[in-house]
Short mmCIF file of C-alpha atoms in Angstrom, two decimals:
data_model
loop_
_atom_site.label_atom_id
_atom_site.label_comp_id
_atom_site.label_asym_id
_atom_site.label_seq_id
_atom_site.Cartn_x
_atom_site.Cartn_y
_atom_site.Cartn_z
CA UNK A 265 0.38 88.63 -4.85
CA UNK A 266 1.75 89.88 -1.53
CA UNK A 267 1.50 87.25 1.20
CA UNK A 268 0.97 88.40 4.77
CA UNK A 269 3.63 86.97 7.03
CA UNK A 270 2.70 86.14 10.61
CA UNK A 271 5.80 87.50 12.31
CA UNK A 272 4.45 86.55 15.75
CA UNK A 273 4.36 82.88 14.77
CA UNK A 274 7.85 83.04 13.27
CA UNK A 275 9.17 84.68 16.46
CA UNK A 276 7.54 81.98 18.59
CA UNK A 277 8.98 79.24 16.37
CA UNK A 278 12.47 80.75 16.70
CA UNK A 279 12.13 80.83 20.47
CA UNK A 280 11.11 77.15 20.53
CA UNK A 281 13.97 76.23 18.19
CA UNK A 282 16.56 78.06 20.28
CA UNK A 283 15.03 76.59 23.44
CA UNK A 284 15.23 73.06 22.02
CA UNK A 285 18.84 73.58 20.98
CA UNK A 286 19.69 74.94 24.43
CA UNK A 287 18.01 71.99 26.11
CA UNK A 288 19.85 69.52 23.88
CA UNK A 289 23.11 71.34 24.57
CA UNK A 290 22.39 71.31 28.29
CA UNK A 291 21.74 67.55 28.22
CA UNK A 292 24.88 66.97 26.23
CA UNK A 293 27.05 68.91 28.67
CA UNK A 294 25.29 67.71 31.81
CA UNK A 295 27.57 65.84 34.22
CA UNK A 296 26.49 62.21 34.48
CA UNK A 297 25.55 60.67 37.80
CA UNK A 298 27.60 57.72 39.06
CA UNK A 299 26.31 54.69 40.97
CA UNK A 300 28.96 52.21 42.10
CA UNK A 301 27.57 48.88 43.32
CA UNK A 302 30.43 47.34 45.31
CA UNK A 303 29.60 43.80 46.42
CA UNK A 304 31.61 42.16 49.20
CA UNK A 305 33.28 38.76 48.62
CA UNK A 306 31.27 37.94 45.49
CA UNK A 307 32.83 35.25 43.33
CA UNK A 308 33.31 35.61 39.56
CA UNK A 309 30.58 33.02 38.91
CA UNK A 310 28.22 33.79 41.79
CA UNK A 311 25.49 35.23 39.55
CA UNK A 312 23.30 33.99 36.75
CA UNK A 313 25.00 36.31 34.24
CA UNK A 314 28.09 34.46 32.93
CA UNK A 315 31.47 36.19 32.79
CA UNK A 316 33.03 33.19 31.08
CA UNK A 317 32.73 31.95 27.51
CA UNK A 318 29.75 29.86 28.60
CA UNK A 319 27.40 29.42 31.53
CA UNK A 320 28.96 27.37 34.30
CA UNK A 321 27.23 25.11 36.83
CA UNK A 322 27.71 27.85 39.42
CA UNK A 323 26.01 30.42 37.19
CA UNK A 324 23.00 28.13 37.00
CA UNK A 325 22.76 27.95 40.79
CA UNK A 326 22.06 31.66 41.27
CA UNK A 327 19.17 33.96 40.34
CA UNK A 328 20.26 37.53 39.50
CA UNK A 329 17.73 38.73 36.90
CA UNK A 330 18.32 42.42 37.56
CA UNK A 331 22.02 42.03 36.94
CA UNK A 332 21.23 40.22 33.69
CA UNK A 333 19.13 43.20 32.59
CA UNK A 334 21.90 45.63 33.55
CA UNK A 335 24.43 43.56 31.60
CA UNK A 336 22.38 44.05 28.43
CA UNK A 337 23.15 47.77 28.58
CA UNK A 338 26.72 47.49 29.85
CA UNK A 339 30.25 46.64 28.87
CA UNK A 340 31.11 43.31 30.49
CA UNK A 341 34.73 42.71 31.50
CA UNK A 342 35.48 39.00 31.64
CA UNK A 343 39.08 39.39 32.84
CA UNK A 344 38.67 41.95 35.63
CA UNK A 345 40.69 41.73 38.83
CA UNK A 346 40.72 42.92 42.42
CA UNK A 347 43.12 42.08 45.24
CA UNK A 348 42.73 38.83 47.25
CA UNK A 349 41.07 40.57 50.25
CA UNK A 350 38.81 43.56 50.76
CA UNK A 351 40.56 46.64 52.20
CA UNK A 352 43.41 46.71 49.64
CA UNK A 353 40.83 46.65 46.81
CA UNK A 354 38.76 49.38 48.42
CA UNK A 355 41.79 51.62 48.90
CA UNK A 356 42.90 51.00 45.32
CA UNK A 357 39.44 51.99 44.09
CA UNK A 358 39.47 55.31 45.97
CA UNK A 359 43.09 56.19 45.11
CA UNK A 360 43.95 54.64 41.72
CA UNK A 361 47.00 53.01 43.29
CA UNK A 362 48.21 49.42 43.22
CA UNK A 363 48.21 47.78 46.65
CA UNK A 364 51.96 47.17 46.44
CA UNK A 365 52.41 50.96 46.30
CA UNK A 366 49.81 52.11 48.85
CA UNK A 367 50.92 49.35 51.22
CA UNK A 368 47.51 48.54 52.62
CA UNK A 369 48.19 44.94 51.71
CA UNK A 370 45.81 43.17 54.11
CA UNK A 371 42.43 43.87 55.70
CA UNK A 372 42.51 46.52 58.39
CA UNK A 373 41.53 45.86 62.00
CA UNK A 374 38.53 47.77 63.38
CA UNK A 375 40.81 49.26 66.04
CA UNK A 376 43.85 51.38 65.22
CA UNK A 377 47.40 50.05 65.39
CA UNK A 378 46.43 46.38 65.31
CA UNK A 379 48.08 44.31 62.56
CA UNK A 380 45.83 41.56 61.22
CA UNK A 381 48.67 39.19 60.24
CA UNK A 382 48.65 35.74 61.72
CA UNK A 383 51.91 34.40 63.21
CA UNK A 384 54.21 32.44 60.90
CA UNK A 385 57.07 30.10 61.72
CA UNK A 386 59.35 31.29 58.89
CA UNK A 387 58.57 34.88 57.87
CA UNK A 388 57.67 38.20 59.45
CA UNK A 389 55.48 40.61 57.47
CA UNK A 390 56.72 44.14 56.77
CA UNK A 391 55.45 47.22 58.61
CA UNK A 392 52.54 47.75 56.21
CA UNK A 393 49.86 50.47 56.48
CA UNK A 394 47.79 48.69 59.11
CA UNK A 395 45.53 51.73 59.68
CA UNK A 396 44.42 52.00 56.05
CA UNK A 397 43.67 55.11 54.02
CA UNK A 398 43.75 58.71 55.22
CA UNK A 399 42.98 62.01 53.52
CA UNK A 400 44.98 63.72 56.26
CA UNK A 401 48.77 63.78 56.45
CA UNK A 402 50.95 62.33 59.16
CA UNK A 403 48.55 59.69 60.46
CA UNK A 404 50.75 56.73 61.50
CA UNK A 405 50.63 53.64 59.30
CA UNK A 406 48.18 55.07 56.76
CA UNK A 407 48.42 55.86 53.07
CA UNK A 408 47.85 59.57 52.52
CA UNK A 409 45.93 60.25 49.32
CA UNK A 410 43.25 62.41 47.74
CA UNK A 411 40.22 60.09 47.57
CA UNK A 412 37.94 59.87 44.53
CA UNK A 413 34.81 61.21 46.31
CA UNK A 414 36.74 64.26 47.52
CA UNK A 415 37.69 65.11 43.94
CA UNK A 416 34.12 64.64 42.71
CA UNK A 417 32.68 66.66 45.59
CA UNK A 418 35.03 69.54 44.76
CA UNK A 419 33.63 69.51 41.20
CA UNK A 420 29.97 69.75 42.13
CA UNK A 421 29.01 66.17 42.93
CA UNK A 422 26.76 65.24 45.83
CA UNK A 423 28.65 62.28 47.31
CA UNK A 424 26.92 59.45 49.19
CA UNK A 425 28.22 56.32 50.89
CA UNK A 426 25.86 53.49 51.88
CA UNK A 427 26.93 50.26 53.61
CA UNK A 428 30.36 48.79 54.18
CA UNK A 429 33.32 51.19 54.21
CA UNK A 430 36.37 49.48 55.80
CA UNK A 431 38.93 52.00 54.51
CA UNK A 432 40.52 52.86 57.84
CA UNK A 433 40.77 51.76 61.46
CA UNK A 434 38.75 53.30 64.29
CA UNK A 435 40.81 56.01 65.94
CA UNK A 436 42.02 57.33 62.58
CA UNK A 437 40.29 59.77 60.20
CA UNK A 438 39.85 57.14 57.49
CA UNK A 439 37.38 55.21 59.64
CA UNK A 440 34.65 57.66 58.65
CA UNK A 441 33.62 58.04 55.00
CA UNK A 442 32.80 61.67 55.88
CA UNK A 443 36.56 62.30 56.12
CA UNK A 444 37.15 60.79 52.68
CA UNK A 445 34.96 63.14 50.67
CA UNK A 446 31.49 61.73 51.27
CA UNK A 447 28.76 64.21 52.21
CA UNK A 448 26.41 61.45 53.43
CA UNK A 449 27.34 58.26 55.25
CA UNK A 450 24.94 55.51 56.25
CA UNK A 451 26.31 52.42 58.04
CA UNK A 452 29.94 52.85 56.95
CA UNK A 453 32.63 52.54 59.64
CA UNK A 454 35.86 50.71 60.42
CA UNK A 455 34.55 47.14 60.50
CA UNK A 456 34.47 44.85 57.50
CA UNK A 457 31.39 42.68 58.11
CA UNK A 458 28.08 42.90 59.99
CA UNK A 459 27.55 41.40 63.40
CA UNK A 460 24.07 40.43 62.18
CA UNK A 461 22.00 40.84 59.01
CA UNK A 462 18.74 40.76 60.98
CA UNK A 463 16.69 43.77 62.04
CA UNK A 464 15.21 41.65 64.84
CA UNK A 465 18.78 41.46 66.21
CA UNK A 466 19.30 45.21 65.74
CA UNK A 467 22.11 44.32 63.29
CA UNK A 468 24.18 43.45 66.37
CA UNK A 469 23.43 46.53 68.43
CA UNK A 470 22.55 44.99 71.79
CA UNK A 471 24.01 46.43 75.01
CA UNK A 472 26.92 44.37 76.39
CA UNK A 473 26.88 42.16 73.27
CA UNK A 474 27.72 44.66 70.53
CA UNK A 475 31.14 44.38 68.90
CA UNK A 476 32.86 46.64 66.40
CA UNK A 477 30.93 44.72 63.74
CA UNK A 478 27.53 45.99 64.97
CA UNK A 479 26.19 48.00 62.02
CA UNK A 480 25.62 51.68 62.88
CA UNK A 481 22.97 54.22 61.80
CA UNK A 482 19.99 51.95 61.14
CA UNK A 483 18.05 52.41 64.41
CA UNK A 484 14.83 53.00 62.45
CA UNK A 485 14.84 49.32 61.50
CA UNK A 486 15.81 47.83 64.88
CA UNK A 487 13.37 45.25 66.07
CA UNK A 488 11.76 44.92 62.64
CA UNK A 489 11.98 42.05 60.12
CA UNK A 490 13.92 44.30 57.71
CA UNK A 491 16.93 42.40 56.39
CA UNK A 492 20.15 44.46 56.31
CA UNK A 493 20.36 44.46 52.52
CA UNK A 494 16.83 45.85 52.29
CA UNK A 495 17.46 48.50 54.96
CA UNK A 496 20.53 49.75 53.10
CA UNK A 497 18.58 49.88 49.84
CA UNK A 498 15.81 51.93 51.46
CA UNK A 499 18.41 54.33 52.87
CA UNK A 500 20.11 54.61 49.49
CA UNK A 501 16.88 55.68 47.82
CA UNK A 502 16.22 58.21 50.61
CA UNK A 503 19.69 59.67 50.18
CA UNK A 504 19.32 59.99 46.41
CA UNK A 505 16.28 62.24 46.74
CA UNK A 506 18.39 65.14 48.00
CA UNK A 507 20.71 65.61 44.98
CA UNK A 508 17.76 65.04 42.65
CA UNK A 509 15.85 67.80 44.46
CA UNK A 510 18.89 70.07 44.21
CA UNK A 511 19.37 69.09 40.57
CA UNK A 512 23.00 68.22 41.33
CA UNK A 513 24.91 65.24 39.92
CA UNK A 514 25.48 62.48 42.44
CA UNK A 515 28.18 59.93 43.15
CA UNK A 516 26.84 57.04 45.21
CA UNK A 517 29.06 54.27 46.57
CA UNK A 518 26.54 51.54 47.42
CA UNK A 519 28.40 48.77 49.23
CA UNK A 520 26.21 45.98 50.55
CA UNK A 521 27.69 44.04 53.45
CA UNK A 522 26.46 40.97 51.57
CA UNK A 523 27.76 38.45 50.73
CA UNK A 524 30.38 38.51 53.51
CA UNK A 525 30.14 36.13 56.47
CA UNK A 526 28.25 35.55 58.67
CA UNK A 527 26.21 33.73 56.05
CA UNK A 528 22.70 34.37 57.33
CA UNK A 529 19.73 33.53 55.13
CA UNK A 530 17.70 36.34 53.63
CA UNK A 531 14.16 35.07 54.38
CA UNK A 532 12.78 36.74 51.25
CA UNK A 533 14.68 34.38 48.95
CA UNK A 534 16.09 31.36 50.79
CA UNK A 535 13.21 28.90 50.33
CA UNK A 536 13.70 28.52 46.57
CA UNK A 537 17.32 27.44 47.09
CA UNK A 538 16.38 24.94 49.78
CA UNK A 539 13.80 23.58 47.34
CA UNK A 540 16.56 23.32 44.72
CA UNK A 541 18.41 20.95 47.06
CA UNK A 542 21.11 23.23 48.46
CA UNK A 543 22.05 22.72 52.09
CA UNK A 544 21.15 25.47 54.55
CA UNK A 545 24.57 27.14 54.35
CA UNK A 546 24.72 27.33 50.55
CA UNK A 547 21.02 28.24 50.33
CA UNK A 548 21.72 31.09 52.77
CA UNK A 549 24.62 32.25 50.63
CA UNK A 550 22.52 32.15 47.45
CA UNK A 551 19.80 34.17 49.22
CA UNK A 552 22.37 36.86 50.07
CA UNK A 553 23.32 36.97 46.38
CA UNK A 554 19.71 37.37 45.29
CA UNK A 555 19.23 40.02 47.96
CA UNK A 556 21.88 42.30 46.47
CA UNK A 557 20.39 41.65 43.02
CA UNK A 558 17.01 42.78 44.34
CA UNK A 559 18.75 45.97 45.52
CA UNK A 560 20.01 46.58 42.00
CA UNK A 561 16.47 46.23 40.67
CA UNK A 562 15.09 48.70 43.22
CA UNK A 563 17.81 51.27 42.56
CA UNK A 564 17.46 51.03 38.79
CA UNK A 565 13.67 51.33 39.04
CA UNK A 566 14.02 54.44 41.17
CA UNK A 567 16.48 56.05 38.75
CA UNK A 568 14.15 55.33 35.83
CA UNK A 569 11.15 56.64 37.73
CA UNK A 570 13.02 59.89 38.42
CA UNK A 571 14.11 60.19 34.79
CA UNK A 572 17.86 60.08 35.49
CA UNK A 573 18.76 56.49 34.60
CA UNK A 574 19.93 57.39 31.09
CA UNK A 575 22.30 59.97 32.54
CA UNK A 576 23.76 57.63 35.16
CA UNK A 577 27.00 55.65 34.91
CA UNK A 578 26.64 52.35 36.77
CA UNK A 579 29.64 50.30 37.88
CA UNK A 580 29.14 46.82 39.32
CA UNK A 581 32.14 45.05 40.86
CA UNK A 582 33.27 42.77 43.71
CA UNK A 583 36.17 43.53 46.06
CA UNK A 584 37.77 40.06 45.81
CA UNK A 585 37.02 36.52 44.74
CA UNK A 586 34.53 34.22 46.41
CA UNK A 587 35.14 32.69 49.82
CA UNK A 588 36.40 29.10 49.62
CA UNK A 589 37.14 28.16 53.21
CA UNK A 590 35.34 25.32 54.98
CA UNK A 591 33.40 25.37 57.28
CA UNK A 592 32.38 28.93 56.29
CA UNK A 593 31.33 27.41 52.94
CA UNK A 594 30.06 23.89 52.32
CA UNK A 595 32.28 21.24 50.78
CA UNK A 596 36.01 20.79 50.63
CA UNK A 597 38.02 24.01 50.96
CA UNK A 598 39.08 25.78 47.77
CA UNK A 599 36.58 24.02 45.51
CA UNK A 600 33.76 26.58 45.70
CA UNK A 601 34.89 28.61 42.68
CA UNK A 602 35.73 25.86 40.19
CA UNK A 603 36.86 25.95 37.43
CA UNK A 604 38.82 28.84 39.02
CA UNK A 605 41.44 27.74 41.50
CA UNK A 606 41.07 28.51 45.23
CA UNK A 607 39.21 31.66 46.38
CA UNK A 608 39.38 34.71 48.63
CA UNK A 609 42.84 35.38 50.05
CA UNK A 610 44.66 33.68 47.17
CA UNK A 611 46.52 35.14 44.18
CA UNK A 612 45.17 32.25 42.11
CA UNK A 613 42.27 33.23 39.84
CA UNK A 614 39.56 32.24 42.31
CA UNK A 615 40.82 34.85 44.74
CA UNK A 616 41.28 37.81 42.42
CA UNK A 617 39.12 37.48 39.28
CA UNK A 618 35.86 39.38 39.78
CA UNK A 619 32.76 40.35 37.77
CA UNK A 620 32.81 43.90 36.38
CA UNK A 621 30.08 45.74 34.47
CA UNK A 622 30.15 49.37 33.42
CA UNK A 623 27.07 51.05 31.98
CA UNK A 624 27.89 54.39 30.44
CA UNK A 625 25.44 57.25 30.67
CA UNK A 626 23.14 56.77 27.68
CA UNK A 627 24.44 53.21 27.43
CA UNK A 628 24.91 51.77 23.97
CA UNK A 629 24.02 48.16 24.65
CA UNK A 630 25.97 45.04 25.52
CA UNK A 631 29.57 44.42 24.58
CA UNK A 632 32.20 42.12 26.05
CA UNK A 633 35.85 42.91 26.67
CA UNK A 634 38.45 40.25 27.51
CA UNK A 635 41.38 42.63 28.01
CA UNK A 636 42.80 42.25 31.56
CA UNK A 637 41.84 45.18 33.81
CA UNK A 638 42.28 45.80 37.54
CA UNK A 639 40.60 47.63 40.43
CA UNK A 640 42.77 50.77 40.34
CA UNK A 641 41.64 51.38 36.74
CA UNK A 642 38.23 52.47 38.02
CA UNK A 643 39.63 55.66 39.60
CA UNK A 644 40.77 57.33 36.34
CA UNK A 645 37.83 55.78 34.47
CA UNK A 646 35.21 57.46 36.65
CA UNK A 647 37.06 60.77 36.49
CA UNK A 648 37.14 60.60 32.69
CA UNK A 649 33.51 59.49 32.38
CA UNK A 650 32.46 62.47 34.49
CA UNK A 651 34.82 64.92 32.76
CA UNK A 652 36.38 65.64 36.15
CA UNK A 653 40.02 66.80 36.24
CA UNK A 654 42.04 65.02 38.91
CA UNK A 655 43.91 68.19 39.83
CA UNK A 656 46.79 68.08 42.28
CA UNK A 657 46.70 64.79 44.15
CA UNK A 658 48.37 63.79 47.38
CA UNK A 659 49.30 60.54 45.64
CA UNK A 660 52.02 61.59 43.22
CA UNK A 661 51.21 58.92 40.69
CA UNK A 662 48.12 57.01 39.59
CA UNK A 663 48.76 53.38 38.62
CA UNK A 664 45.34 52.75 37.11
CA UNK A 665 44.58 53.25 33.43
CA UNK A 666 41.30 54.74 32.23
CA UNK A 667 39.03 52.13 30.65
CA UNK A 668 37.27 54.69 28.45
CA UNK A 669 38.96 53.45 25.24
CA UNK A 670 37.68 49.94 26.03
CA UNK A 671 34.23 51.30 26.78
CA UNK A 672 34.34 52.90 23.34
CA UNK A 673 35.47 49.59 21.77
CA UNK A 674 38.99 50.85 21.02
CA UNK A 675 41.03 47.85 22.04
CA UNK A 676 44.68 47.52 21.07
CA UNK A 677 47.54 45.25 22.04
CA UNK A 678 48.78 47.60 24.76
CA UNK A 679 46.02 46.36 27.06
CA UNK A 680 47.34 42.81 26.88
CA UNK A 681 50.97 43.86 27.16
CA UNK A 682 50.75 45.84 30.37
CA UNK A 683 51.55 43.85 33.54
CA UNK A 684 48.97 43.49 36.31
CA UNK A 685 50.54 42.93 39.71
CA UNK A 686 49.41 41.49 43.06
CA UNK A 687 51.51 41.56 46.21
CA UNK A 688 50.53 40.11 49.58
CA UNK A 689 53.61 40.07 51.90
CA UNK A 690 51.30 39.06 54.76
CA UNK A 691 49.81 36.06 56.51
CA UNK A 692 46.02 36.29 56.03
CA UNK A 693 44.94 33.05 57.74
CA UNK A 694 46.76 30.74 60.11
CA UNK A 695 46.88 27.74 57.78
CA UNK A 696 48.74 28.23 54.50
CA UNK A 697 46.88 27.39 51.32
CA UNK A 698 47.45 27.58 47.55
CA UNK A 699 48.40 31.18 46.77
CA UNK A 700 47.50 32.19 50.34
CA UNK A 701 50.01 33.90 52.69
CA UNK A 702 53.19 35.54 51.38
CA UNK A 703 52.58 35.48 47.63
CA UNK A 704 53.04 37.83 44.67
CA UNK A 705 51.83 37.45 41.09
CA UNK A 706 51.93 39.13 37.71
CA UNK A 707 49.77 38.67 34.62
CA UNK A 708 50.83 39.80 31.15
CA UNK A 709 48.76 38.68 28.20
CA UNK A 710 47.81 35.04 28.55
CA UNK A 711 50.60 34.24 31.02
CA UNK A 712 50.59 34.53 34.77
CA UNK A 713 53.50 33.99 37.14
CA UNK A 714 52.95 33.27 40.84
CA UNK A 715 55.75 33.77 43.37
CA UNK A 716 55.64 31.67 46.55
CA UNK A 717 57.84 33.62 48.98
CA UNK A 718 57.87 30.96 51.70
CA UNK A 719 58.60 28.15 49.28
CA UNK A 720 61.15 30.22 47.29
CA UNK A 721 59.68 29.11 43.99
CA UNK A 722 57.63 30.36 41.08
CA UNK A 723 54.75 28.85 39.07
CA UNK A 724 53.78 29.73 35.51
CA UNK A 725 50.38 29.29 33.87
CA UNK A 726 48.82 30.01 30.49
CA UNK A 727 45.36 31.29 31.42
CA UNK A 728 44.02 31.09 27.86
CA UNK A 729 44.64 27.35 27.79
CA UNK A 730 44.35 26.67 31.51
CA UNK A 731 41.98 29.01 33.37
CA UNK A 732 42.04 26.62 36.34
CA UNK A 733 45.83 27.02 36.75
CA UNK A 734 46.36 23.27 36.98
CA UNK A 735 49.38 22.88 34.70
CA UNK A 736 52.53 24.55 35.97
CA UNK A 737 54.78 25.49 33.03
CA UNK A 738 57.68 26.85 35.11
CA UNK A 739 59.82 23.77 34.51
CA UNK A 740 58.92 23.55 30.81
CA UNK A 741 59.00 27.12 29.48
CA UNK A 742 62.24 28.33 31.03
CA UNK A 743 62.67 31.50 28.97
CA UNK A 744 59.09 32.63 29.64
CA UNK A 745 59.48 31.86 33.33
CA UNK A 746 62.64 33.95 33.49
CA UNK A 747 61.06 36.85 31.59
CA UNK A 748 57.98 36.87 33.81
CA UNK A 749 60.12 36.63 36.97
CA UNK A 750 62.09 39.64 35.77
CA UNK A 751 58.88 41.51 34.97
CA UNK A 752 57.39 40.87 38.42
CA UNK A 753 60.63 41.88 40.14
CA UNK A 754 60.89 45.07 38.10
CA UNK A 755 57.27 45.96 38.84
CA UNK A 756 57.65 45.38 42.58
CA UNK A 757 60.74 47.59 42.64
CA UNK A 758 58.92 50.33 40.74
CA UNK A 759 56.10 50.20 43.29
CA UNK A 760 58.69 50.18 46.11
CA UNK A 761 56.86 47.15 47.40
CA UNK A 762 57.59 45.92 50.89
CA UNK A 763 58.99 42.43 51.31
CA UNK A 764 58.73 40.13 54.33
CA UNK A 765 61.83 39.11 56.29
CA UNK A 766 63.17 35.76 57.48
CA UNK A 767 62.75 35.35 61.22
CA UNK A 768 66.15 33.81 61.83
CA UNK A 769 68.40 35.98 59.64
CA UNK A 770 66.26 39.17 59.50
CA UNK A 771 67.09 39.33 55.78
CA UNK A 772 64.54 40.38 53.21
CA UNK A 773 62.92 37.72 51.07
CA UNK A 774 64.54 37.94 47.62
CA UNK A 775 62.74 39.10 44.49
CA UNK A 776 61.68 36.25 42.19
CA UNK A 777 64.45 36.94 39.65
CA UNK A 778 67.01 36.50 42.43
CA UNK A 779 66.03 32.91 43.19
CA UNK A 780 68.66 30.28 42.57
CA UNK A 781 67.99 28.45 39.31
#
């Protein structure tokens, strides 16, 4: 029997098959979007999602349900680090360089050519890059580099900045995110904190009373009850509509001014914390935390609604450890981040250990990595996740290491063996504190060495056994102390790190391996 073949149906089926294959291929090769959520001054434990082996009392204080949901689809890094203060971390993120090399070692002043060091009776800071980052050459006291958004923009990304920038001083190109590769900028400028979080106060924009900290660009919300965090979230969603309409991949740097001082209560959330028994200052702080978490929920909901969430890399990180200075925080100074020691401004763990989540496009569920990683690693990681070649960079060398192997659960001993370095040859605040003002540090594996330049001494800690850095091993483990001192000195020399000088002799402070034993 001869069967009649319906060639029209076969032809249609072939078209559908080829079309499905093409669509699948297109999805496979499609560049992922990137959303970086960069929180300001958030401590390692200032969220309800634990980054420790167990929930801590601080974790239980906060309510961050949207971050908990994000963590279920992300790789969680428990031993992630930033620098002790904001601008060095932000420059390291955009350049892939360690702060000792790019020499933006302290926060930058809103006005150009103004060092932010406090006076010290013993040491003078070096001539560091007080004007921050620049994508243009020959700008005095800046680090010239090719910023991450510029690279992504040149490879087809629609680049957006929302919120705090603080990469460069006013009067220099780096003050504007538009000069660093961003195609859209909302509220980013040279200042590092808001004059006010309140729309009723115009975010600080009152004639004769506005300072550099008055938040720009949000006139639509002036005189309204719109809290700053909410206004920035609304603007972020508006900005995302354009690349989605164009069907272009986007890179968004969403940097809430929260939770930086001034600690002003977010009225949407503060009452629950007052009811929990927190005083007004700590309740206000907790409300700022929940406010940024609410932003995460709104952004994720929008991405899901638009059908692009599964093709979006999300990075969540803080620029330094939590603030621990009274009276800006309640209680005795340097106790706000326990069991971590000290807080913002310090090279002790409270000042540099930060929460880090990375959700890959088409995330594969939760995993936890305890390998030590650092802020400059995010630069090569994002480039690799987006299949973007770095090309020829103004910075001749990238210090960061791509985290893609860790994201793919390929962890080997090299991650524990590489040294992570911090170097602050500056005086951040007037009163010296533990690990604050003129300190360097190195971590390798479980051990961490801290170099006190003013005191001409080193301290050694085993973080695996002593995360609070309470038990100094420098006088007990002499060989390890010597090896770590040599490692820190070698690393600082490789970075060509600047050292402070003694006021009386004008001599450079010695490297830690040069100290008299």
